Tab-separated table of C-alpha atoms in Angstrom:
chain	number	residue	atom	x	y	z
A	1	MET	CA	-6.674	22.433	103.748
A	2	ALA	CA	-3.379	22.053	101.954
A	3	LEU	CA	-2.802	24.454	99.092
A	4	SER	CA	-2.326	21.398	96.894
A	5	ASP	CA	-6.024	20.637	97.429
A	6	LEU	CA	-7.018	23.655	95.340
A	7	ASN	CA	-8.460	22.348	92.082
A	8	PRO	CA	-6.761	23.911	89.058
A	9	VAL	CA	-9.175	25.412	86.522
A	10	GLU	CA	-7.872	26.168	83.048
A	11	ARG	CA	-8.320	29.754	81.847
A	12	ASN	CA	-10.152	30.354	78.578
A	13	GLU	CA	-8.525	33.617	77.520
A	14	GLU	CA	-10.359	33.921	74.225
A	15	GLY	CA	-13.738	33.245	75.785
A	16	ILE	CA	-13.095	35.643	78.688
A	17	THR	CA	-12.160	38.440	76.302
A	18	ALA	CA	-15.359	37.903	74.324
A	19	VAL	CA	-17.590	37.846	77.419
A	20	LEU	CA	-16.012	40.986	78.868
A	21	GLY	CA	-17.039	42.853	75.730
A	22	ILE	CA	-20.551	41.407	75.675
A	23	LEU	CA	-21.298	42.191	79.319
A	24	LYS	CA	-19.880	45.707	79.114
A	25	GLN	CA	-22.270	46.384	76.256
A	26	GLN	CA	-25.245	44.776	78.040
A	27	LEU	CA	-24.757	46.189	81.551
A	28	GLY	CA	-22.765	49.400	81.060
A	29	GLU	CA	-21.630	50.780	84.423
A	30	ARG	CA	-23.090	47.756	86.165
A	31	PHE	CA	-20.185	45.727	84.848
A	32	GLN	CA	-16.806	46.533	86.384
A	33	THR	CA	-13.283	45.307	85.607
A	34	GLY	CA	-11.175	47.437	87.959
A	35	GLN	CA	-8.562	45.600	90.008
A	36	ALA	CA	-9.879	46.773	93.388
A	37	ILE	CA	-13.446	45.615	92.877
A	38	ARG	CA	-12.298	42.348	91.332
A	39	SER	CA	-10.086	41.604	94.336
A	40	GLN	CA	-12.953	42.475	96.677
A	41	HIS	CA	-15.074	39.831	94.967
A	42	ALA	CA	-12.472	37.170	95.594
A	43	HIS	CA	-12.454	38.202	99.250
A	44	THR	CA	-11.796	35.371	101.662
A	45	THR	CA	-11.551	35.610	105.456
A	46	THR	CA	-9.013	32.814	105.608
A	47	TYR	CA	-5.496	32.476	104.226
A	48	ILE	CA	-6.512	30.794	100.968
A	49	PRO	CA	-4.872	32.863	98.207
A	50	THR	CA	-7.069	35.422	96.457
A	51	GLN	CA	-8.033	34.412	92.914
A	52	ALA	CA	-9.854	37.365	91.379
A	53	PRO	CA	-12.478	37.182	88.620
A	54	ASP	CA	-11.969	39.086	85.371
A	55	GLY	CA	-15.127	41.141	85.774
A	56	VAL	CA	-17.961	41.794	88.215
A	57	ALA	CA	-21.569	42.023	87.065
A	58	PHE	CA	-24.363	43.642	89.104
A	59	PRO	CA	-27.639	42.250	87.734
A	60	GLU	CA	-30.975	43.566	88.997
A	61	THR	CA	-33.346	40.918	87.621
A	62	THR	CA	-33.510	37.196	86.935
A	63	ILE	CA	-33.557	37.970	83.217
A	64	GLU	CA	-30.232	39.788	83.514
A	65	VAL	CA	-28.729	36.829	85.382
A	66	GLN	CA	-29.923	34.619	82.537
A	67	GLU	CA	-28.258	36.878	79.976
A	68	ILE	CA	-24.970	36.823	81.903
A	69	VAL	CA	-25.001	33.037	82.248
A	70	ARG	CA	-25.941	32.530	78.572
A	71	ALA	CA	-23.040	34.695	77.450
A	72	CYS	CA	-20.671	32.765	79.693
A	73	ALA	CA	-22.102	29.411	78.598
A	74	ALA	CA	-21.694	30.306	74.915
A	75	HIS	CA	-18.005	31.054	75.457
A	76	ARG	CA	-17.370	28.528	78.273
A	77	VAL	CA	-16.394	31.122	80.856
A	78	PRO	CA	-16.742	30.528	84.619
A	79	VAL	CA	-19.596	32.182	86.566
A	80	ILE	CA	-19.196	32.726	90.319
A	81	ALA	CA	-22.157	33.900	92.415
A	82	PHE	CA	-21.383	36.489	95.126
A	83	GLY	CA	-23.500	37.633	98.086
A	84	VAL	CA	-21.676	39.739	100.673
A	85	GLY	CA	-18.406	37.783	100.800
A	86	SER	CA	-18.788	36.428	104.344
A	87	SER	CA	-18.092	32.797	103.414
A	88	LEU	CA	-15.046	31.127	104.931
A	89	GLU	CA	-13.721	28.453	102.581
A	90	GLY	CA	-12.748	30.309	99.410
A	91	HIS	CA	-16.228	29.922	97.889
A	92	THR	CA	-16.033	33.149	95.853
A	93	ASN	CA	-12.538	32.684	94.431
A	94	ALA	CA	-12.183	32.448	90.652
A	95	PRO	CA	-9.385	29.901	90.038
A	96	GLY	CA	-9.934	30.019	86.278
A	97	GLY	CA	-10.947	33.661	86.117
A	98	GLY	CA	-14.402	34.470	84.772
A	99	ILE	CA	-17.329	36.588	85.904
A	100	SER	CA	-18.460	37.281	89.473
A	101	VAL	CA	-22.230	37.793	89.643
A	102	ASP	CA	-22.876	40.146	92.565
A	103	THR	CA	-26.521	39.793	93.640
A	104	SER	CA	-26.530	42.736	96.071
A	105	ARG	CA	-28.889	44.775	93.826
A	106	MET	CA	-31.382	41.922	93.765
A	107	ASN	CA	-32.548	42.879	97.235
A	108	ARG	CA	-36.323	43.039	97.016
A	109	ILE	CA	-38.702	41.370	99.449
A	110	LEU	CA	-41.231	40.096	96.950
A	111	ALA	CA	-43.996	38.851	99.245
A	112	VAL	CA	-44.801	38.245	102.896
A	113	ASN	CA	-47.627	35.841	103.713
A	114	PRO	CA	-48.266	36.190	107.471
A	115	GLN	CA	-51.129	33.686	107.513
A	116	ASP	CA	-48.885	31.018	105.973
A	117	LEU	CA	-45.745	32.004	107.905
A	118	ASP	CA	-43.605	32.385	104.801
A	119	CYS	CA	-42.071	35.027	102.548
A	120	THR	CA	-40.402	35.240	99.146
A	121	VAL	CA	-37.201	37.252	98.733
A	122	GLU	CA	-34.442	37.897	96.233
A	123	PRO	CA	-30.937	36.591	97.038
A	124	GLY	CA	-29.372	39.946	97.917
A	125	VAL	CA	-31.682	40.504	100.908
A	126	THR	CA	-29.710	40.061	104.128
A	127	ARG	CA	-31.125	38.353	107.202
A	128	GLU	CA	-31.074	41.635	109.153
A	129	ASP	CA	-32.900	43.438	106.318
A	130	LEU	CA	-35.591	40.766	106.317
A	131	ASN	CA	-36.109	40.828	110.070
A	132	ARG	CA	-36.372	44.629	110.080
A	133	HIS	CA	-39.032	44.359	107.386
A	134	LEU	CA	-40.922	41.695	109.366
A	135	ARG	CA	-40.792	43.495	112.713
A	136	ASP	CA	-44.391	44.782	112.640
A	137	THR	CA	-45.850	41.438	111.512
A	138	GLY	CA	-45.003	39.542	114.704
A	139	LEU	CA	-42.834	37.180	112.649
A	140	PHE	CA	-39.093	36.665	112.219
A	141	PHE	CA	-36.629	34.599	110.209
A	142	PRO	CA	-34.643	32.577	112.752
A	143	ILE	CA	-31.481	31.456	110.972
A	144	ASP	CA	-28.597	33.485	112.406
A	145	PRO	CA	-25.060	32.631	111.235
A	146	GLY	CA	-23.620	35.665	113.049
A	147	ALA	CA	-22.538	37.650	110.019
A	148	ASN	CA	-25.185	39.740	108.265
A	149	ALA	CA	-25.020	37.366	105.328
A	150	SER	CA	-27.180	37.511	102.212
A	151	LEU	CA	-30.014	35.000	102.207
A	152	GLY	CA	-28.931	33.736	98.800
A	153	GLY	CA	-25.463	33.009	100.126
A	154	MET	CA	-26.922	31.395	103.233
A	155	ALA	CA	-29.015	29.065	101.079
A	156	ALA	CA	-26.101	28.309	98.761
A	157	THR	CA	-23.870	27.240	101.660
A	158	ARG	CA	-26.660	25.610	103.739
A	159	ALA	CA	-25.837	27.973	106.600
A	160	SER	CA	-27.220	27.715	110.118
A	161	GLY	CA	-25.914	29.349	113.310
A	162	THR	CA	-26.879	29.918	116.909
A	163	ASN	CA	-30.622	29.200	116.596
A	164	ALA	CA	-30.291	25.975	114.616
A	165	VAL	CA	-30.793	23.701	117.627
A	166	ARG	CA	-34.436	24.838	117.751
A	167	TYR	CA	-35.253	26.151	114.278
A	168	GLY	CA	-33.028	24.060	112.025
A	169	THR	CA	-30.705	25.137	109.213
A	170	MET	CA	-31.315	26.678	105.793
A	171	ARG	CA	-32.057	23.157	104.566
A	172	GLU	CA	-35.224	23.059	106.684
A	173	ASN	CA	-36.201	26.704	106.158
A	174	VAL	CA	-36.127	27.082	102.365
A	175	LEU	CA	-39.493	25.923	100.990
A	176	SER	CA	-38.594	26.486	97.342
A	177	LEU	CA	-36.346	28.578	95.147
A	178	THR	CA	-35.783	29.818	91.633
A	179	ALA	CA	-32.357	29.466	90.071
A	180	VAL	CA	-30.648	30.150	86.772
A	181	MET	CA	-28.927	26.974	85.635
A	182	ALA	CA	-25.766	26.541	83.573
A	183	ASP	CA	-27.643	26.719	80.241
A	184	GLY	CA	-29.280	30.027	81.189
A	185	GLU	CA	-32.698	28.488	81.787
A	186	THR	CA	-34.552	29.070	85.064
A	187	VAL	CA	-35.942	26.373	87.322
A	188	THR	CA	-38.492	26.780	90.112
A	189	THR	CA	-38.079	23.902	92.540
A	190	GLY	CA	-41.456	23.940	94.285
A	191	LYS	CA	-44.483	25.824	95.548
A	192	ARG	CA	-45.339	27.368	98.919
A	193	ALA	CA	-46.940	24.244	100.336
A	194	LYS	CA	-45.319	23.061	103.579
A	195	LYS	CA	-44.755	19.602	102.139
A	196	SER	CA	-44.733	17.843	98.779
A	197	SER	CA	-43.936	14.377	97.432
A	198	ALA	CA	-43.804	15.525	93.807
A	199	GLY	CA	-40.630	14.061	92.370
A	200	TYR	CA	-37.003	14.738	93.207
A	201	ASP	CA	-36.251	17.274	95.933
A	202	LEU	CA	-34.572	19.883	93.739
A	203	THR	CA	-34.759	22.495	96.499
A	204	ARG	CA	-32.405	20.531	98.741
A	205	LEU	CA	-30.176	19.717	95.787
A	206	LEU	CA	-29.561	23.413	95.193
A	207	VAL	CA	-29.460	24.413	98.877
A	208	GLY	CA	-25.837	23.766	99.791
A	209	SER	CA	-24.578	23.456	96.227
A	210	GLU	CA	-22.449	26.603	96.650
A	211	GLY	CA	-23.256	27.983	93.211
A	212	THR	CA	-21.810	24.939	91.434
A	213	LEU	CA	-25.163	23.976	89.866
A	214	GLY	CA	-26.982	27.294	89.461
A	215	ILE	CA	-27.420	30.854	90.720
A	216	ILE	CA	-30.315	31.403	93.119
A	217	THR	CA	-32.512	34.360	92.106
A	218	SER	CA	-35.375	34.031	94.602
A	219	MET	CA	-36.362	31.920	97.628
A	220	THR	CA	-39.484	31.191	99.613
A	221	LEU	CA	-38.589	30.931	103.294
A	222	LYS	CA	-40.329	29.692	106.433
A	223	LEU	CA	-40.998	32.279	109.124
A	224	GLN	CA	-41.622	31.912	112.862
A	225	GLY	CA	-43.713	33.817	115.354
A	226	ILE	CA	-41.750	36.097	117.673
A	227	PRO	CA	-41.812	34.374	121.089
A	228	GLN	CA	-43.914	35.845	123.887
A	229	ALA	CA	-40.927	35.655	126.226
A	230	ILE	CA	-37.172	35.164	125.820
A	231	SER	CA	-34.696	34.512	128.610
A	232	GLY	CA	-30.995	33.827	128.448
A	233	GLY	CA	-27.791	33.859	130.364
A	234	VAL	CA	-24.309	32.507	130.978
A	235	CYS	CA	-23.223	29.495	133.018
A	236	PRO	CA	-19.547	28.800	133.834
A	237	PHE	CA	-18.102	25.274	134.133
A	238	PRO	CA	-14.869	23.859	135.568
A	239	SER	CA	-13.943	22.224	132.253
A	240	VAL	CA	-14.989	21.970	128.632
A	241	GLU	CA	-15.923	18.348	129.222
A	242	ALA	CA	-18.298	19.314	132.046
A	243	ALA	CA	-19.927	21.973	129.856
A	244	CYS	CA	-20.338	19.538	126.967
A	245	ASN	CA	-21.864	16.925	129.270
A	246	ALA	CA	-24.395	19.525	130.436
A	247	VAL	CA	-25.298	20.201	126.802
A	248	ILE	CA	-25.797	16.505	126.106
A	249	ALA	CA	-28.040	16.125	129.178
A	250	THR	CA	-30.068	19.206	128.192
A	251	ILE	CA	-30.699	17.949	124.659
A	252	GLN	CA	-31.417	14.378	125.729
A	253	MET	CA	-33.978	15.600	128.291
A	254	GLY	CA	-35.867	17.323	125.487
A	255	ILE	CA	-35.617	20.850	126.899
A	256	PRO	CA	-36.609	23.120	123.968
A	257	VAL	CA	-33.531	25.305	124.202
A	258	ALA	CA	-33.323	27.957	121.460
A	259	ARG	CA	-29.576	28.539	121.687
A	260	ILE	CA	-26.875	26.765	123.652
A	261	GLU	CA	-23.399	27.970	122.768
A	262	LEU	CA	-20.074	26.683	124.072
A	263	VAL	CA	-17.211	29.111	124.736
A	264	ASN	CA	-13.925	27.701	126.009
A	265	ALA	CA	-11.694	29.480	128.523
A	266	LEU	CA	-9.405	31.051	125.929
A	267	GLN	CA	-12.358	32.365	123.928
A	268	MET	CA	-13.914	33.771	127.098
A	269	ARG	CA	-10.680	35.618	127.869
A	270	ALA	CA	-10.817	37.226	124.418
A	271	MET	CA	-14.511	38.118	124.793
A	272	LYS	CA	-13.984	39.644	128.230
A	273	ASN	CA	-11.242	41.871	126.823
A	274	TYR	CA	-13.025	42.809	123.605
A	275	SER	CA	-16.675	43.020	124.695
A	276	LYS	CA	-16.076	43.924	128.366
A	277	LEU	CA	-18.067	40.987	129.720
A	278	ASP	CA	-18.036	40.399	133.477
A	279	TYR	CA	-17.961	36.606	133.619
A	280	PRO	CA	-15.391	34.063	134.868
A	281	GLU	CA	-12.513	33.248	132.536
A	282	SER	CA	-13.544	29.617	132.263
A	283	PRO	CA	-15.503	27.428	129.864
A	284	CYS	CA	-19.055	28.759	129.648
A	285	LEU	CA	-22.377	28.019	128.031
A	286	PHE	CA	-24.428	30.881	126.600
A	287	VAL	CA	-28.068	29.749	126.725
A	288	GLU	CA	-31.387	31.163	125.512
A	289	PHE	CA	-34.979	29.952	125.845
A	290	HIS	CA	-38.054	30.990	123.803
A	291	GLY	CA	-41.688	30.546	124.818
A	292	SER	CA	-44.190	31.792	127.391
A	293	ASP	CA	-43.201	33.628	130.577
A	294	ALA	CA	-43.805	30.524	132.666
A	295	GLY	CA	-42.176	28.240	130.094
A	296	VAL	CA	-38.869	30.066	129.812
A	297	ALA	CA	-38.623	30.386	133.605
A	298	GLU	CA	-39.176	26.652	134.013
A	299	GLN	CA	-36.662	25.819	131.278
A	300	ALA	CA	-34.029	28.096	132.836
A	301	GLU	CA	-34.578	26.506	136.251
A	302	THR	CA	-34.247	22.984	134.840
A	303	PHE	CA	-31.097	23.905	132.932
A	304	GLY	CA	-29.622	25.402	136.113
A	305	MET	CA	-30.123	22.069	137.886
A	306	ILE	CA	-28.468	20.166	135.019
A	307	ALA	CA	-25.529	22.564	135.109
A	308	GLU	CA	-25.149	22.104	138.861
A	309	GLU	CA	-25.174	18.307	138.495
A	310	ASN	CA	-22.240	18.683	136.067
A	311	GLY	CA	-20.248	20.952	138.355
A	312	GLY	CA	-21.321	24.195	136.706
A	313	GLY	CA	-22.930	27.366	137.913
A	314	PRO	CA	-24.219	29.629	138.995
A	315	PHE	CA	-26.458	30.069	135.958
A	316	LEU	CA	-27.011	33.818	135.675
A	317	TRP	CA	-30.030	34.456	133.445
A	318	THR	CA	-32.189	37.415	132.536
A	319	SER	CA	-35.250	38.287	130.469
A	320	VAL	CA	-34.136	41.924	130.041
A	321	ALA	CA	-33.712	42.475	126.290
A	322	GLU	CA	-30.779	44.911	126.596
A	323	GLU	CA	-28.745	42.515	128.729
A	324	ARG	CA	-29.420	39.616	126.372
A	325	ALA	CA	-28.485	41.774	123.379
A	326	LYS	CA	-25.107	42.568	124.946
A	327	LEU	CA	-24.487	38.882	125.562
A	328	TRP	CA	-25.264	37.787	122.009
A	329	LYS	CA	-23.434	40.734	120.494
A	330	ALA	CA	-20.352	39.482	122.346
A	331	ARG	CA	-20.943	35.963	121.016
A	332	HIS	CA	-21.295	37.206	117.437
A	333	ASP	CA	-18.123	39.287	117.834
A	334	ALA	CA	-16.126	36.217	118.926
A	335	TYR	CA	-14.108	36.216	115.677
A	336	TRP	CA	-12.936	39.797	116.149
A	337	ALA	CA	-12.347	39.222	119.855
A	338	SER	CA	-10.146	36.228	119.052
A	339	LEU	CA	-7.842	38.307	116.864
A	340	THR	CA	-6.843	40.322	119.951
A	341	LEU	CA	-5.201	37.206	121.394
A	342	ARG	CA	-2.419	37.541	118.824
A	343	PRO	CA	-2.303	41.008	117.249
A	344	GLY	CA	-1.224	40.934	113.615
A	345	ALA	CA	-2.160	37.284	113.117
A	346	LYS	CA	-4.849	36.096	110.748
A	347	GLY	CA	-7.502	33.583	111.686
A	348	LEU	CA	-8.126	30.274	109.962
A	349	SER	CA	-11.736	29.553	110.899
A	350	THR	CA	-12.838	25.935	110.642
A	351	ASP	CA	-15.810	23.932	111.867
A	352	VAL	CA	-16.829	20.303	112.327
A	353	CYS	CA	-19.989	18.598	113.583
A	354	VAL	CA	-20.418	15.258	115.367
A	355	PRO	CA	-23.302	13.325	116.919
A	356	ILE	CA	-24.219	14.952	120.221
A	357	SER	CA	-23.095	11.846	122.147
A	358	ARG	CA	-19.523	12.341	120.843
A	359	PHE	CA	-19.428	16.112	121.303
A	360	ALA	CA	-17.576	16.224	124.639
A	361	GLU	CA	-15.006	13.701	123.420
A	362	CYS	CA	-14.347	15.544	120.164
A	363	VAL	CA	-13.956	18.974	121.773
A	364	THR	CA	-11.726	17.625	124.568
A	365	GLU	CA	-9.414	15.798	122.145
A	366	THR	CA	-9.236	18.932	120.012
A	367	GLU	CA	-8.139	21.027	122.992
A	368	VAL	CA	-5.389	18.479	123.667
A	369	ASP	CA	-4.238	18.791	120.040
A	370	ILE	CA	-4.152	22.586	120.318
A	371	ALA	CA	-1.994	22.412	123.443
A	372	ASP	CA	0.346	19.735	122.061
A	373	MET	CA	0.923	21.704	118.855
A	374	GLY	CA	1.503	24.980	120.691
A	375	LEU	CA	-1.286	26.776	118.823
A	376	ILE	CA	-3.404	29.732	119.869
A	377	ALA	CA	-6.857	28.572	118.830
A	378	PRO	CA	-10.017	29.468	120.789
A	379	ILE	CA	-13.150	27.331	120.472
A	380	VAL	CA	-16.814	28.294	120.232
A	381	GLY	CA	-19.639	25.980	119.325
A	382	HIS	CA	-23.295	25.589	118.484
A	383	ALA	CA	-23.212	22.919	121.129
A	384	GLY	CA	-26.812	21.749	120.852
A	385	ASP	CA	-26.090	20.530	117.315
A	386	GLY	CA	-22.715	18.952	118.095
A	387	ASN	CA	-21.149	21.676	115.931
A	388	PHE	CA	-18.094	23.697	116.989
A	389	HIS	CA	-15.641	26.161	115.491
A	390	VAL	CA	-11.928	26.610	116.005
A	391	LEU	CA	-10.100	29.795	115.006
A	392	VAL	CA	-6.405	29.074	114.490
A	393	LEU	CA	-4.368	32.275	114.799
A	394	MET	CA	-1.270	32.209	112.625
A	395	ASP	CA	1.290	34.234	110.730
A	396	VAL	CA	0.228	33.763	107.118
A	397	ASN	CA	3.717	34.727	105.952
A	398	ASP	CA	5.361	31.835	107.830
A	399	PRO	CA	5.207	28.568	105.838
A	400	LYS	CA	5.917	26.539	108.980
A	401	GLU	CA	2.923	28.019	110.769
A	402	ILE	CA	0.723	27.435	107.738
A	403	ALA	CA	1.836	23.804	107.567
A	404	LEU	CA	1.216	23.304	111.292
A	405	SER	CA	-2.233	24.871	111.060
A	406	GLU	CA	-3.113	22.699	108.067
A	407	LYS	CA	-1.976	19.627	109.990
A	408	PHE	CA	-4.199	20.585	112.918
A	409	VAL	CA	-7.238	21.190	110.704
A	410	ALA	CA	-6.695	17.876	108.909
A	411	ARG	CA	-6.554	16.029	112.233
A	412	LEU	CA	-9.705	17.801	113.402
A	413	ASN	CA	-11.633	16.997	110.216
A	414	LEU	CA	-10.606	13.341	110.224
A	415	ARG	CA	-11.408	13.051	113.936
A	416	ALA	CA	-14.936	14.312	113.317
A	417	ILE	CA	-15.422	12.000	110.337
A	418	ALA	CA	-14.169	9.024	112.383
A	419	MET	CA	-16.818	9.865	115.001
A	420	ASP	CA	-19.501	9.569	112.293
A	421	GLY	CA	-19.554	13.343	111.932
A	422	THR	CA	-18.738	15.788	109.169
A	423	CYS	CA	-15.783	17.980	108.255
A	424	THR	CA	-18.141	20.970	108.072
A	425	GLY	CA	-21.359	21.586	109.938
A	426	GLU	CA	-22.145	24.923	108.303
A	427	HIS	CA	-19.152	26.595	106.608
A	428	GLY	CA	-19.393	24.492	103.457
A	429	ILE	CA	-16.638	22.943	101.349
A	430	GLY	CA	-15.610	25.650	98.863
A	431	GLN	CA	-11.928	25.175	98.164
A	432	GLY	CA	-10.836	24.775	101.758
A	433	LYS	CA	-12.261	21.331	102.549
A	434	ILE	CA	-12.179	19.607	99.171
A	435	GLY	CA	-9.471	17.256	100.396
A	436	PHE	CA	-11.805	15.650	102.949
A	437	MET	CA	-14.818	14.963	100.744
A	438	ARG	CA	-13.707	11.474	99.729
A	439	SER	CA	-12.969	10.481	103.340
A	440	GLU	CA	-16.430	11.578	104.425
A	441	LEU	CA	-18.646	10.529	101.527
A	442	GLY	CA	-16.712	7.926	99.519
A	443	HIS	CA	-18.605	6.939	96.371
A	444	GLY	CA	-21.090	9.724	97.112
A	445	VAL	CA	-18.531	12.105	95.611
A	446	ASP	CA	-18.799	10.252	92.292
A	447	ILE	CA	-22.597	10.573	92.367
A	448	MET	CA	-22.226	14.319	92.966
A	449	ARG	CA	-19.812	14.556	90.052
A	450	THR	CA	-22.331	12.786	87.804
A	451	ILE	CA	-25.021	15.304	88.786
A	452	LYS	CA	-22.621	18.201	88.209
A	453	GLN	CA	-21.672	16.857	84.768
A	454	ALA	CA	-25.319	16.420	83.778
A	455	LEU	CA	-26.401	19.906	84.846
A	456	ASP	CA	-23.192	21.790	84.018
A	457	PRO	CA	-21.384	19.806	81.295
A	458	HIS	CA	-18.859	22.567	80.571
A	459	ASN	CA	-18.098	23.194	84.272
A	460	ILE	CA	-18.770	26.928	84.202
A	461	MET	CA	-20.696	27.233	87.494
A	462	ASN	CA	-18.215	28.083	90.266
A	463	PRO	CA	-15.613	25.565	89.085
A	464	GLY	CA	-12.936	24.247	91.427
A	465	LYS	CA	-15.279	24.038	94.426
A	466	ILE	CA	-16.770	21.143	96.440
A	467	LEU	CA	-15.711	18.277	94.180
A	468	PRO	CA	-12.126	17.028	94.482
A	469	GLY	CA	-10.041	16.680	91.372
A	470	ALA	CA	-7.960	13.723	90.308
A	471	GLY	CA	-5.974	12.152	93.120
A	472	HIS	CA	-8.433	13.078	95.930
């Protein structure tokens, strides 16, 4: 992402001033304009410059969200939805100022329907909150992006994570939702039925729209039964290519793996230091199987044979919950572990996704790029989906390092697109990947712009995100 890719959004000073007064009167202490809280709501975990909103609203009901949006629509002021701020591509920045709508107080679990394996929640509920609530029902919500993200934010960015190879992404796990649109009206996109052929699929239109079409105020989600048995472990490989080939063979054989995560040698070094793991400092696969006692044992045995055929092993696996928890805690802490490789540096986290048959090729070429450019950039990946992440460690105060990192990311994105993949498997576009939308989708970008114009004619819903401006 080059800084020039950031879409400029014109400030409406008069409108902003009017809305600040209206919302202060409507929400009282639940509307804040202090510099610290405004900066927090433009939080970004990459180097994209902070662009703070002019005020932060804390609604507690759908009706209050409607009132906020109607005030902003009347005065043509931007509205930016905010969950917990764990997004990675500048999604919550306010390039034209405006109002951040923090949904953290909309955190009620509205209904759980165990017989139907679904639940309805407000957007501020986090995935960990939901799974704690579900613990005694024998059910769980499987989408796990690592961070304890809000479910509204996960739907808005079409998040996925380590379990996606078996359970899918947010796209497959949101049955319906309610959202406040740019005119302040609410739309409910469907019912709780598992399938429907009633008209346009508005649910999938809003899932992944990153708040540019509406603000999600409730969702009905699919749930899964907690497996009878879970086993998992770590398998080292002599090279990234060998590990990737083992992944491809595992998926193509139809083994119902629940998680299969790639960690390259540099990332394993960081994880050993940070999480005190006792595994070889080499490329590894972290694997997990869900099912019956006999099923997970058989799956682990078959995977071990595949690994051995690709030069890997031994595959060390366990069904002991505490040991598995330590393993996956280390995997989820990979970001923080990576920062220890270059103290004081900041991480530019990026992801791409390619067809599984091109996965080994894409990862291997990316490692060559990292070495040739002299970067420190560990790799982890949701390998079963062909999705991997690179964390480029850089000095954000050095323009040369920023330029080099941007060059690397551009090469990575275009490589994935050339392999019939995508510039983002799960992070979303936000501001950071706007410059690659045209390369990936061509005329599809114009169709998206037509939809955006129809639903948000004054461009108040999270402007400056997803859709490239003139010249891109």
